[in-house]
Amino acid sequence: MQCLTELTPPTAVTQALHLPFLSPSSSNLVVAKTSLLQIFSLKTVTTEAGIVTRSHGTAVDNLHSNSRREFETDILDQSYLASDVVMQKSERFQSTKLVLVAEYSLAGTILSIARVKTLGSLSGGEALLVAFKDAKVSLVEWDPQRNSISTISIHYYEREDLQGSPWTPPLSQCVNYLTVDPSSRCAAFKFSARNLAILPFHQAGDDLVMDDYDPDIDGDRSRTTIEAGSPGDAPSETQTPYASSFVLPISALEPSLIHPLHLAFLYEYREPTFGILSSQVAPSASLLHERRDILSYTVFTLDLEQRASTTLLSVSSLPYDLYKVIPLPLPVGGALLVGGNQLVHVDQAGKTNGVGVNEFAKQCSSFAMADQSDLSMRLEGCTVEQLGADNGDLLVVLDTGELAVLGFRLDGRSVSGISVRRVAEDHGGLVVLSRASCAAALGRGRLFIGSEDSDSVVLGWARPSERIKRKRSEVGLKIDDENELADEDDIDDDDDLYSGAAMNSQQEPIAQQSQPSADGDYVFRIHDFLTNLAPLSDIALGRPSLIPQTNKSMLGLEDTCIDMDLVSPSGRGRAGGVTVMNREINPKVVDRFDFRDAHGIWCIRTKKSKPKGVIAQPTVNGTADIAPAIDDDFDKNMIVSQSNSLGTEESKVYALMPTGYEEMTGTEFESAAGGTIDVGTLAGETRIVQALRGEIRSYDADFGLAQIFPMTDDLTGAEPRIVSTSFADPYVLIVRDDSSIMVLEADDSGDLDEVERGDILLATQWLSGSLYKDSKEAFKVLQKGQSQDRTTSVFLFLLGATGGLQIFCLPNLTNPVYTAESLTFLPPYLSAEYTVRRSSARETITEILVADLGNRVESFPYLIVLRDANDDLTIYEPYNAPSEGGKDRHSYALRFLKVSNPHLAKSPLESAAETLTADQQGRSSPLRAVTDVGGYSTVFLAGVSPSFILKSASSLPRVFGLRSKPVKSMSGFHTAGCWKGFVYVDFEGTLRVSQMPSDVRFGEMDWVAHKVVLGEEVQALSYHPSMEVYVLGTSQGINFKLPDDDDFHNEWRNEGISLRPNIDRGFIRLLSPINWSIIDTYELDQAEFIMCVRTLNLEISENTHERQDLIAIGTGIVQGEDLPARGCIYVFEIITVVPEPSRPETDRKLKLIAKEEVKGPVTTVSDIGTQGFLLAAQGQKCMVRGLKEDGSLLPVAFMDMQCYVSVARELKGTGMCVMGDALKGVWFTGYSVRLSKLFAFPDGFTKLETLQEEPYQMRLFGKYINELEVIAADFLPDGKQLYFVVTDAECNIHILQFDPEHPKSLSGQRLLHRSIFHSGHFTSSLNLVPRTATSSELMAATMSEGMDTDTVIPQSPPYQMLMTTQSGCLALITPLNEQVYRRLQVLQTQLANTLEHACGLNPRAYRGVESDGMGGRGMLDGGLLRRWTELGSQRKAEVAGRVGVANWVVRGDLDMIGGGGLGYL
């Protein structure tokens, strides 16, 4: 009984597509990441990129730097640069940034995506066609009413009758892909071995819609097209955008299409036409002398009505290594055939032009082609995308990430030749660090390059040779290079082949002038990027070393620092490195102070008002300005509200100094006036407003008292006390304890005056409120009919006692401009029209806040709702939906969409909750909006679960916990010593000045991840606990040369090729966690690469039996297919040495103490037994070895495997091992343990005792009898049951059990197959990790201690399992007890039937859960269970009622499966 939960989403980009999706004029990028679909909009921002010059003369251009740094800051503080760095004058550039609109986790693996123009789409834009791995195709469009995607249809092609003959390979072993006609007349989905599904689409003017078209009767066809394409106007109530699909065997098109390789629809044809690359015999490099030029390229046109095809042309005798067809639009046309050694262009008439890019092109083919073998390119795995529409140049991204340009020599409309040239490094030829998986042209000189091995980037390209010279303006601003380009937007020319008159008049003048551009014409730079953590091939848990231990105690960080870091390899090639991940934010503490009785803190920035009568003098450019002080942007003062020794509250003001702070005296600030509720600034930051219990005080910038505004009611004489406030210049909102509100407005001089309230405000009781200055115009739709004197509107959001949300547009407080009565039900969509039936399932909401979330690229207001019971946050995104049923198409209504937030606040322990609640009672609200913390506009939640709500431009809002004790108050802190940081006070009264961790891009995943790029791929890693360093096994690609000293192959000495194959050469490196730098390196031999790295506690002396932590490394040596593979076992000790000057972290070195060469590569090493031996899998043997004092490794026991040992893991301290064979399944073995004693399991396998010590030997206890491609395996103990988790090459998770008492196990000889679960991601490693108690379990245990009850609380298993994947997804497998499993199983069933699933997919069918039906239970889907938070309160109550438990029980279960047991991270 287990549950799989994806802790982080996949990050490797597999597909990308550019289309107008949200509207007809929008520019959107759709990105697919395995099972995650993301929709981005493009935003152009102005950034600065300076030239950084070092004192010794080396210039580094930030534009072409390989670092992944966002140009989001306008000013780079020189104090943070090295002493030899000087900033020269910066240049301004227009950069394209990605802004995330929506993302969807799909119940399927995305295979292909394509754009389709449909009739009557809801948004007016194009639709999206998504193909999945299991032969499903979904057609989706954007629904502006719901601000989400809407599924039009889903098509299944996975039926057994469509798979062909019984010996046809399954779908998972076939290459399936989707292609769409450029005119959107049909789509073709190739699935199975030779099947082709055709899905026609209705288009205005085609034969499917207008069979009996008569221009005299039906009118103008163009007018019909415009009317049919109007947003939201479907052709009819019954007609769908598509026609019935049909499936054709590819051989039905042409009997000779026996081995189809690839096909794609072509441009410029009247009917749907595609080209297909195929052969009659299977291509084979080993049979090259017989199958040299065997491929053919054939063009077919489809008749969708007759479901028939016609052959237009065929080109035969093409090179054997061609593998892809790329259709080309005008001015080139035709298709480009991509091979491993050459590129071939075929035009519409069948004329071919080819170019060979390496020396093997001529050796492997007799096809006529130009010779450019001096380029020495490898085209395997390359990606090709069009650069511009003027000359048809194509960008080629090679497997290594290097860039090249393919140019066409055009003679009229005919291609007379093609050529390839590399992009120089100084022109951005190396800005892409690794292989590209996809590419999409974004128009206007922009490209998106997606990658599974490195960060995906938005590339901008320029052509300086065609730069238009413009006259500089009088201002003297340098015109941006991107605006000087002569590039045009990509034009989708849908004219058919026979519309020659119109085409020649427009295209031929361009074509005649088009020549291959000169070398170096294109200059590339990075505009934006998407972080990619893949591939997570291994993990290591290590202690963080952010600061020295002495400073840690000085700053009081013993209880706030994270216990462990999770470090994993990420990236390949030049993008290789490691990623450091944590569940919570571990801030960088700059300083700490003691404020034992403080409960509120505010840092404020002020400006002195301009004296009356002073006129600003015009500057050189003619604009009036008063030169601001250098430190005007810094915070000047800090106000602290605290309790004194007498128990009364007081407030003190401090001046922030470069070295700390000091209390201000001699001002009119009265400390004894009482405790402060809130502090803000008005009148352009020239007035400081302090909210006390019974009055509002206003000060100038020097804390001279300007005004006191009491809360006394003139009519009744009542003196209500202030509960909370909200500021938005020039207004301040006051919420009082009698549930009334008051709004004050500051005039031009800064004096406060009350805004007149209407009857609604006076007659309604209010719980909370928030002011928001709408600089983003997100609520502009509410200003209809409102007179505005200001350019920026200020809106007042109020939460009524009955749970309704009302919005007022200030200064009008008479009537609300928007009312939503159902906020307390927290529905998925909140609108003024939303109503619910009578229900008691309301949430107790204590506070609302409207604030901007985002970074400097993009920020947007969100409605944040705080619930009282457990501090869970609900986040709503406002959007303008078209009004339904209105006559005006351009009328919109405001709605709110609930943002998915699976983060659950910590359940407070009783002592901490009581302390914090009593201390915060009646004080400031726990939600605090901060405009700039580390470049982010964020909201902070104080309390027992301190958290930040963070969002980047390319992500949704996510909640990150702060690694700290319960927090009383927090404020932004921006000074010269702490740049854009924050300060907070915990419940012990410790004030910490902190900063966000550097080089972290928040929001793109649920965890905090810090990438460290090392420039080479990390194959394996391990942490050495005593020396506190990481040991990495890295590799670099080198050219392989056959050995010259081989006596049996003398011909190898005369090897005469220049383009040699690439192999990996291994390096062993020490990585210091202090600054994440390499401090030592051990270089391996040529052709030797690292396969595993482990830290083992080995016995180093046979006499004293002394044990020591050592590094065991297994390597493989491969010198071509003619020589047997060998391996080597290395054992290193890490010693302490004298560090290098100015590098104290270099006090660790590697010392080789043992090296043993073996037959076969060493695929894995592990601990074994209790004697301090190691287990090494070498070739087909698993051998136990002991380290002798002379440095040799003595074999003491072994076991023969069958094919290839892919994994070997020991259950620590037991001698029991699970071994996985790459083809033959799983073996359960033991070392020096009696079989009869093995069945007497102690509690949780903590210790195994033997009655008699036997000679060293390995025994087979049980095995899985079926064939299974084992990728990873590990133990998963659950009470007294022993399970094994095994993953295979089909992305399935198998649960096996060793149960000798079960009759089908044959006394344990067979491992029982309990269940199977499809994860959707290729697993790279499984790691058994300890489990800590969650906050819900700790609270339940605390409550049970004080209750007189005999109820036994079931104990949770002490282990969990972390699973890493090649797609960058980190997942958690959690064992469950019987009660929790039953609850969650019922909840999963309810959610599967209740929730809407994107693209119409079925999560049950996707997971493919199977169990043996005899005690085995299927694994649960944690991702589906965590969507419980998306439900409204009413649906939650209904679902919980069907489950049979209360909401807080479900919440505790979700906390457990969501990573709450990983408290040390």
Short mmCIF file of C-alpha atoms in Angstrom, two decimals, residues 54 56 62 182 192 271 369 471 554 643 983 985 1153 1213 1318 1324 1408:
data_model
loop_
_atom_site.label_atom_id
_atom_site.label_comp_id
_atom_site.label_asym_id
_atom_site.label_seq_id
_atom_site.Cartn_x
_atom_site.Cartn_y
_atom_site.Cartn_z
CA ARG A 54 38.68 43.42 -15.91
CA HIS A 56 44.05 43.14 -17.00
CA ASN A 62 27.14 39.93 -20.89
CA PRO A 182 -0.25 24.03 -43.05
CA SER A 192 1.98 1.71 -34.31
CA GLU A 271 -4.97 19.71 -51.46
CA MET A 369 26.01 16.54 -53.12
CA LYS A 471 19.67 59.44 -37.25
CA MET A 554 27.04 33.82 16.55
CA SER A 643 6.22 45.27 25.45
CA VAL A 983 13.94 41.32 8.49
CA VAL A 985 11.22 38.54 14.45
CA ILE A 1153 44.50 3.73 -1.30
CA GLY A 1213 23.15 -3.49 8.23
CA HIS A 1318 2.69 3.83 -14.59
CA SER A 1324 16.96 7.14 -13.02
CA GLY A 1408 -2.77 1.68 -15.44
#
